[in-house]
mmCIF file of C-alpha atoms in Angstrom:
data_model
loop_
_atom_site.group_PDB
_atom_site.id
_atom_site.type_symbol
_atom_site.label_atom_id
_atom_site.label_comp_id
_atom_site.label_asym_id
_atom_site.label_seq_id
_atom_site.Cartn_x
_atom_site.Cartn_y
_atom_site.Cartn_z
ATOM 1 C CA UNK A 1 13.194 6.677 -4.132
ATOM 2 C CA UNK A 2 12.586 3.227 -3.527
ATOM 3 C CA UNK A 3 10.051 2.363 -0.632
ATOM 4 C CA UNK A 4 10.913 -1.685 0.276
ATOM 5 C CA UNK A 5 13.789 -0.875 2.644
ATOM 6 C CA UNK A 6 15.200 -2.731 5.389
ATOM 7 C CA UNK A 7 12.896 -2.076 8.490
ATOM 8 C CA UNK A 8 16.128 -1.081 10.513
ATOM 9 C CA UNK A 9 19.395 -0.992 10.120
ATOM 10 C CA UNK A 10 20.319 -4.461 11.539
ATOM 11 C CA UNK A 11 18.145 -6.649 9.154
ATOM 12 C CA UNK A 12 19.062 -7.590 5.419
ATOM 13 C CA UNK A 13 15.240 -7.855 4.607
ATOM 14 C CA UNK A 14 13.218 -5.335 2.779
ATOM 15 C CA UNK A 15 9.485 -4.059 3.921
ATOM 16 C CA UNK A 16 7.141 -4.896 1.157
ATOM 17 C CA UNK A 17 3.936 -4.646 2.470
ATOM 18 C CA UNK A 18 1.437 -4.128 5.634
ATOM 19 C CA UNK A 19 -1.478 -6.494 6.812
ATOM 20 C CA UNK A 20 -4.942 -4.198 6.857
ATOM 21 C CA UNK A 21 -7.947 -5.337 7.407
ATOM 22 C CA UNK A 22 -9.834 -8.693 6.274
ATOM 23 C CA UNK A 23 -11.969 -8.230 3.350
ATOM 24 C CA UNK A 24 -15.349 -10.549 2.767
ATOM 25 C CA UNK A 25 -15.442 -13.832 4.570
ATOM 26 C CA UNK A 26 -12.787 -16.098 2.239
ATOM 27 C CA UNK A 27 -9.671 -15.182 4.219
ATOM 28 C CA UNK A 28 -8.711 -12.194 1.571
ATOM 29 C CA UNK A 29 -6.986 -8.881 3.315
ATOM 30 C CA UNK A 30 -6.218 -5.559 1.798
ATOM 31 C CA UNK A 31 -2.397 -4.466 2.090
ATOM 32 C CA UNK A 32 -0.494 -1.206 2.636
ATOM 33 C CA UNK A 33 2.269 -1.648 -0.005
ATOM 34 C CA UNK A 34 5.393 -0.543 0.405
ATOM 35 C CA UNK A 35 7.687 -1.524 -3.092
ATOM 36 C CA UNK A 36 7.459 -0.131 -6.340
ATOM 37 C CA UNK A 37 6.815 -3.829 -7.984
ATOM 38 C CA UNK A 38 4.049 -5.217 -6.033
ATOM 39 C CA UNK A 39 3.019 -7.878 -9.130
ATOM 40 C CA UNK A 40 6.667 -9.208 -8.567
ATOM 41 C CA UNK A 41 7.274 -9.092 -4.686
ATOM 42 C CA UNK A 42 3.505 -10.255 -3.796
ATOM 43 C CA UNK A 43 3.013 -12.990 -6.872
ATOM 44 C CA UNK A 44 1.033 -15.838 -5.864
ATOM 45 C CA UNK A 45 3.381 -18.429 -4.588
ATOM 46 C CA UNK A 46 5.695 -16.368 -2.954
ATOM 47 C CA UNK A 47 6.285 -17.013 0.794
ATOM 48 C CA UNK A 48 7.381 -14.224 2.944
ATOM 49 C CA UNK A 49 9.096 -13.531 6.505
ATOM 50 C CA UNK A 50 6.778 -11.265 8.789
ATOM 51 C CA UNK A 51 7.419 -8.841 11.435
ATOM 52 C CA UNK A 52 6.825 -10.244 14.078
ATOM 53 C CA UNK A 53 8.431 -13.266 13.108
ATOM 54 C CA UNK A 54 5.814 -15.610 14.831
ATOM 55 C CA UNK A 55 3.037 -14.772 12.623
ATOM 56 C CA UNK A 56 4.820 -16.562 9.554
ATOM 57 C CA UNK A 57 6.319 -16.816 7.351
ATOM 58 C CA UNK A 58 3.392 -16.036 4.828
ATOM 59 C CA UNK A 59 2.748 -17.448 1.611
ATOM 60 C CA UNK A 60 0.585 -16.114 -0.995
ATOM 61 C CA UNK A 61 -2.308 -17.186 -2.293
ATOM 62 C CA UNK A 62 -3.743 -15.141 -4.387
ATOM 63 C CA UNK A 63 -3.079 -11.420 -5.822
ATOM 64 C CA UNK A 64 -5.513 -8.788 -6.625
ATOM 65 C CA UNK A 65 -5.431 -5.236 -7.945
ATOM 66 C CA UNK A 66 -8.917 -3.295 -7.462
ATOM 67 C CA UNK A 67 -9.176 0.405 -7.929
ATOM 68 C CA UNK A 68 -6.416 1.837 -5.631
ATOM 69 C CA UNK A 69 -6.260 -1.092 -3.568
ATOM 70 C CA UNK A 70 -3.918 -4.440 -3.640
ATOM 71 C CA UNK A 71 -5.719 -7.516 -1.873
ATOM 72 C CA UNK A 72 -4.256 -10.748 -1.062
ATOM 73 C CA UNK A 73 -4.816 -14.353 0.335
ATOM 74 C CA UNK A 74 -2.568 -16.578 2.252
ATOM 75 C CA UNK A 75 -2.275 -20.148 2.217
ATOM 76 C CA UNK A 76 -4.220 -21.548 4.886
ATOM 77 C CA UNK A 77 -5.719 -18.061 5.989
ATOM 78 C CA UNK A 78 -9.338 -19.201 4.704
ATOM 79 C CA UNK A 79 -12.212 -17.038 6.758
ATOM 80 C CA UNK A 80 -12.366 -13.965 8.107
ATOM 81 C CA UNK A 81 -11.452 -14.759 11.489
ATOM 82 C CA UNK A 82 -8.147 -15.995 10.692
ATOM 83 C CA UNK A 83 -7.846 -13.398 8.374
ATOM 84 C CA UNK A 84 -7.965 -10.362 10.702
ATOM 85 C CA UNK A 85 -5.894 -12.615 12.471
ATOM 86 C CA UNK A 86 -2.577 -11.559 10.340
ATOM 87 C CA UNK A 87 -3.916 -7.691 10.624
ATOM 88 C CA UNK A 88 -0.458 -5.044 11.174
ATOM 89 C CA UNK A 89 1.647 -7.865 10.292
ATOM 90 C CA UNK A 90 4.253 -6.732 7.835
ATOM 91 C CA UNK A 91 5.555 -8.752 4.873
ATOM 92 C CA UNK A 92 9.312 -8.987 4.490
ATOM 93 C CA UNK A 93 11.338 -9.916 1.657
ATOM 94 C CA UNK A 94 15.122 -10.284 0.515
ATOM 95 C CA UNK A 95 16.702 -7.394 -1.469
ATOM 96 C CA UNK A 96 16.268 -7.282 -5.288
ATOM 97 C CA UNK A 97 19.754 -7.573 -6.931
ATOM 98 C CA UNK A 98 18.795 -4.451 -9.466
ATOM 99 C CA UNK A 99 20.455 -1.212 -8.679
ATOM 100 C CA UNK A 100 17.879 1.909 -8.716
ATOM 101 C CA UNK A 101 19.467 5.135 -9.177
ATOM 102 C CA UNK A 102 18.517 7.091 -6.146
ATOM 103 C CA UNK A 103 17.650 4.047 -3.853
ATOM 104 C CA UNK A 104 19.615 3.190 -0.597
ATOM 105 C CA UNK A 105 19.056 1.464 2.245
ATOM 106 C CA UNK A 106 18.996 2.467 5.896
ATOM 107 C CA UNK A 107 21.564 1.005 6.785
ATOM 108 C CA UNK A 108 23.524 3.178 4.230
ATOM 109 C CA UNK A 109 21.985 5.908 5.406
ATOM 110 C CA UNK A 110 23.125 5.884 9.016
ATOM 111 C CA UNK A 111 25.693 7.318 10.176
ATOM 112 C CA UNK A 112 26.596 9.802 7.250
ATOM 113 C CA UNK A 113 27.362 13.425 8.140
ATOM 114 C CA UNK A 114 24.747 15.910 7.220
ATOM 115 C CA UNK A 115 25.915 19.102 5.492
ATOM 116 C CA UNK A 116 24.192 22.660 4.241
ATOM 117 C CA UNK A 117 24.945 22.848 0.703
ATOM 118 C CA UNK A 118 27.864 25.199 1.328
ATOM 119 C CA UNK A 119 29.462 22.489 3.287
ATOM 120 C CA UNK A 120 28.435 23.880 6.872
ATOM 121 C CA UNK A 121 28.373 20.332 9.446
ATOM 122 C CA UNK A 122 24.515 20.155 10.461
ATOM 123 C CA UNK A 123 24.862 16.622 12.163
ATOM 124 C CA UNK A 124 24.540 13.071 11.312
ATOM 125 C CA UNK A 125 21.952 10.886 10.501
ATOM 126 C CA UNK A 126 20.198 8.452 12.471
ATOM 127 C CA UNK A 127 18.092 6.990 10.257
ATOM 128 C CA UNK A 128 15.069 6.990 8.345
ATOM 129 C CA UNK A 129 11.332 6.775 9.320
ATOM 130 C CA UNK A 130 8.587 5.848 6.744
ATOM 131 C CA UNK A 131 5.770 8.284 7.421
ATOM 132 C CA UNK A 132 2.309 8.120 5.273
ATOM 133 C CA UNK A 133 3.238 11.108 2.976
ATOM 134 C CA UNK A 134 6.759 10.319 2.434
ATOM 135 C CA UNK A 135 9.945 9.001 4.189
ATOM 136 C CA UNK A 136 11.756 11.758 6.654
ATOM 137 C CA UNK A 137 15.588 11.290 7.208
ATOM 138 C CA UNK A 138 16.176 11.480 10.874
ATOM 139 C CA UNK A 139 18.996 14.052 11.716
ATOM 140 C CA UNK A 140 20.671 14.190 14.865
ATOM 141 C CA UNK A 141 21.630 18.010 15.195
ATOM 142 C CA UNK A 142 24.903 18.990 16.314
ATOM 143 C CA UNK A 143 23.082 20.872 18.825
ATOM 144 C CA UNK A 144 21.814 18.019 19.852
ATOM 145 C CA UNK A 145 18.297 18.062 18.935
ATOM 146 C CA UNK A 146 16.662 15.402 16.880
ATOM 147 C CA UNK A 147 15.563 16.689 13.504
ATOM 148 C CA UNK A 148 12.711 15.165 11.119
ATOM 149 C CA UNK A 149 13.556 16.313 7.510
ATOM 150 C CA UNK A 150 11.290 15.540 4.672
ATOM 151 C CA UNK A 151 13.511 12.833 2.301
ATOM 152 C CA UNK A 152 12.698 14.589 -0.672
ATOM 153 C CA UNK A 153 14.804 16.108 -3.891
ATOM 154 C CA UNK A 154 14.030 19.757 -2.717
ATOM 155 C CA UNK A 155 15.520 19.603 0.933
ATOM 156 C CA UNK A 156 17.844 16.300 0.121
ATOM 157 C CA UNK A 157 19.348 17.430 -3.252
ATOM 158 C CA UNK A 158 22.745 15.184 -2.454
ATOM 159 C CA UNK A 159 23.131 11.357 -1.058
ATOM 160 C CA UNK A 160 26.534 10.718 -1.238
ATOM 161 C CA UNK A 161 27.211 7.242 0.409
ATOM 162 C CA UNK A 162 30.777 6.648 -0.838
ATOM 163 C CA UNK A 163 31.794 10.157 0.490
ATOM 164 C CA UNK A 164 30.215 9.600 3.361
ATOM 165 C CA UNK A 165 27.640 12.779 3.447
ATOM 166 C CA UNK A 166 24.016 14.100 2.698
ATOM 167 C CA UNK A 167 23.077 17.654 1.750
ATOM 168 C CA UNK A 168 20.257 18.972 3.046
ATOM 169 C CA UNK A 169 19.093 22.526 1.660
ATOM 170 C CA UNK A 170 16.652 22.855 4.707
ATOM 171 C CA UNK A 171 13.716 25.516 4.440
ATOM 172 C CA UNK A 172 14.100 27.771 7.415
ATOM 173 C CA UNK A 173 13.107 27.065 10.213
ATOM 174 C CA UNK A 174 13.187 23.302 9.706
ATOM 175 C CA UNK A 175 16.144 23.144 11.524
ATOM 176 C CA UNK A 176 17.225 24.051 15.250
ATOM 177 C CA UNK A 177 18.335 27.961 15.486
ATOM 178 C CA UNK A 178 16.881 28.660 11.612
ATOM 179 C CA UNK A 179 14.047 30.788 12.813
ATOM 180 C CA UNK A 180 13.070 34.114 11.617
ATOM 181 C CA UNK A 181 15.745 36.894 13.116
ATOM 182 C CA UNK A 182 14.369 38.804 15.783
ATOM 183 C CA UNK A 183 14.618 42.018 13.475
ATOM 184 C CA UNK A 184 12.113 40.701 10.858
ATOM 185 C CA UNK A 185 8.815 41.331 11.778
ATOM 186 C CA UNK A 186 6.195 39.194 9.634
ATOM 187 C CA UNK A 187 3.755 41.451 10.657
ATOM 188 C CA UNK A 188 4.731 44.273 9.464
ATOM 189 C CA UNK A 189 4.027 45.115 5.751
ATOM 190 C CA UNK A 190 6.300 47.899 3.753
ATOM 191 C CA UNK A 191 5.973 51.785 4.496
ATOM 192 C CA UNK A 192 3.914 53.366 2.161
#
């Protein structure tokens, strides 16, 4: 799935990256990257909007890949004061005209009706929240209850924008009112 996505559903532009922290004394920072083509989005000469929109917009410098890390400089960020300056800002871009199979947008997101696979109405979805360990749809229960549910093939098997509706093939007990009946007893093993 892709990860630059519009940071809500009102903007057009895409999250491609986080500030972190400075590193050394030239002005150089390490990022938290959020596309799949940082070597495009982040290429030296590139000038990006920010969140919050004071803080730029942002051109780069200079682009660096060490070990698991990506590393930039900005134009006229050139110590480390200045540098931790820019620290939590995040780096915004316009959308890529390519089309990725399996890719969508918030804003395409919210507002579809979520369904088990058997075509039982669970809700609809808010929107999406990009968590460390993977993006979580977030599902507004019928019940009422707000529901975090993993974005992932197992649980999400079906986006279906056009038709208006998500699967979601939820584990139980992920959702409100799927927990264990009352008759099962997990503690208790088989007669022998």
């Amino acid at each position: 799935m892709r990860h630059d996505r519009p940071v809500n559903a009102s903007e057009s532009l895409l999250r491609v990256a986080t500030v972190g922290g400075a590193q050394g004394l030239r002005g150089e920072v390490r990022l938290a990257v959020h596309t799949d083509d940082p070597e495009t989005r982040l290429a030296p000469g590139t000038s990006l909007q920010t969140e919050p929109p004071a803080a730029g917009p942002l051109t780069i410098a200079d682009l660096s890949h060490r070990g698991k890390h990506w590393y930039v400089r900005f134009e006229g960020v050139t110590d480390r004061t200045a540098a931790e300056g820019t620290r939590g800002v995040v780096l915004l871009a316009e959308p890529l005209n390519d089309v990725e199979e399996d890719a969508w947008y918030p804003h395409e997101l919210a507002g579809l009706r979520a369904e088990t696979p058997d075509g039982e109405h669970l809700g609809e979805v808010e929107g999406i929240r990009h968590l460390p360990a993977q993006d979580v749809l977030i599902l507004r229960e019928h019940t009422g209850e707000r529901t975090l549910v993993p974005f992932v093939r197992a649980i999400v098997p079906t986006v279906d924008v056009a038709g208006g509706r998500v699967i979601i093939d939820a584990p139980l007990g992920l959702l409100a009112g799927s927990d264990v009946p009352d008759d099962e007893d997990p503690e208790q093993g088989e007669d022998r």
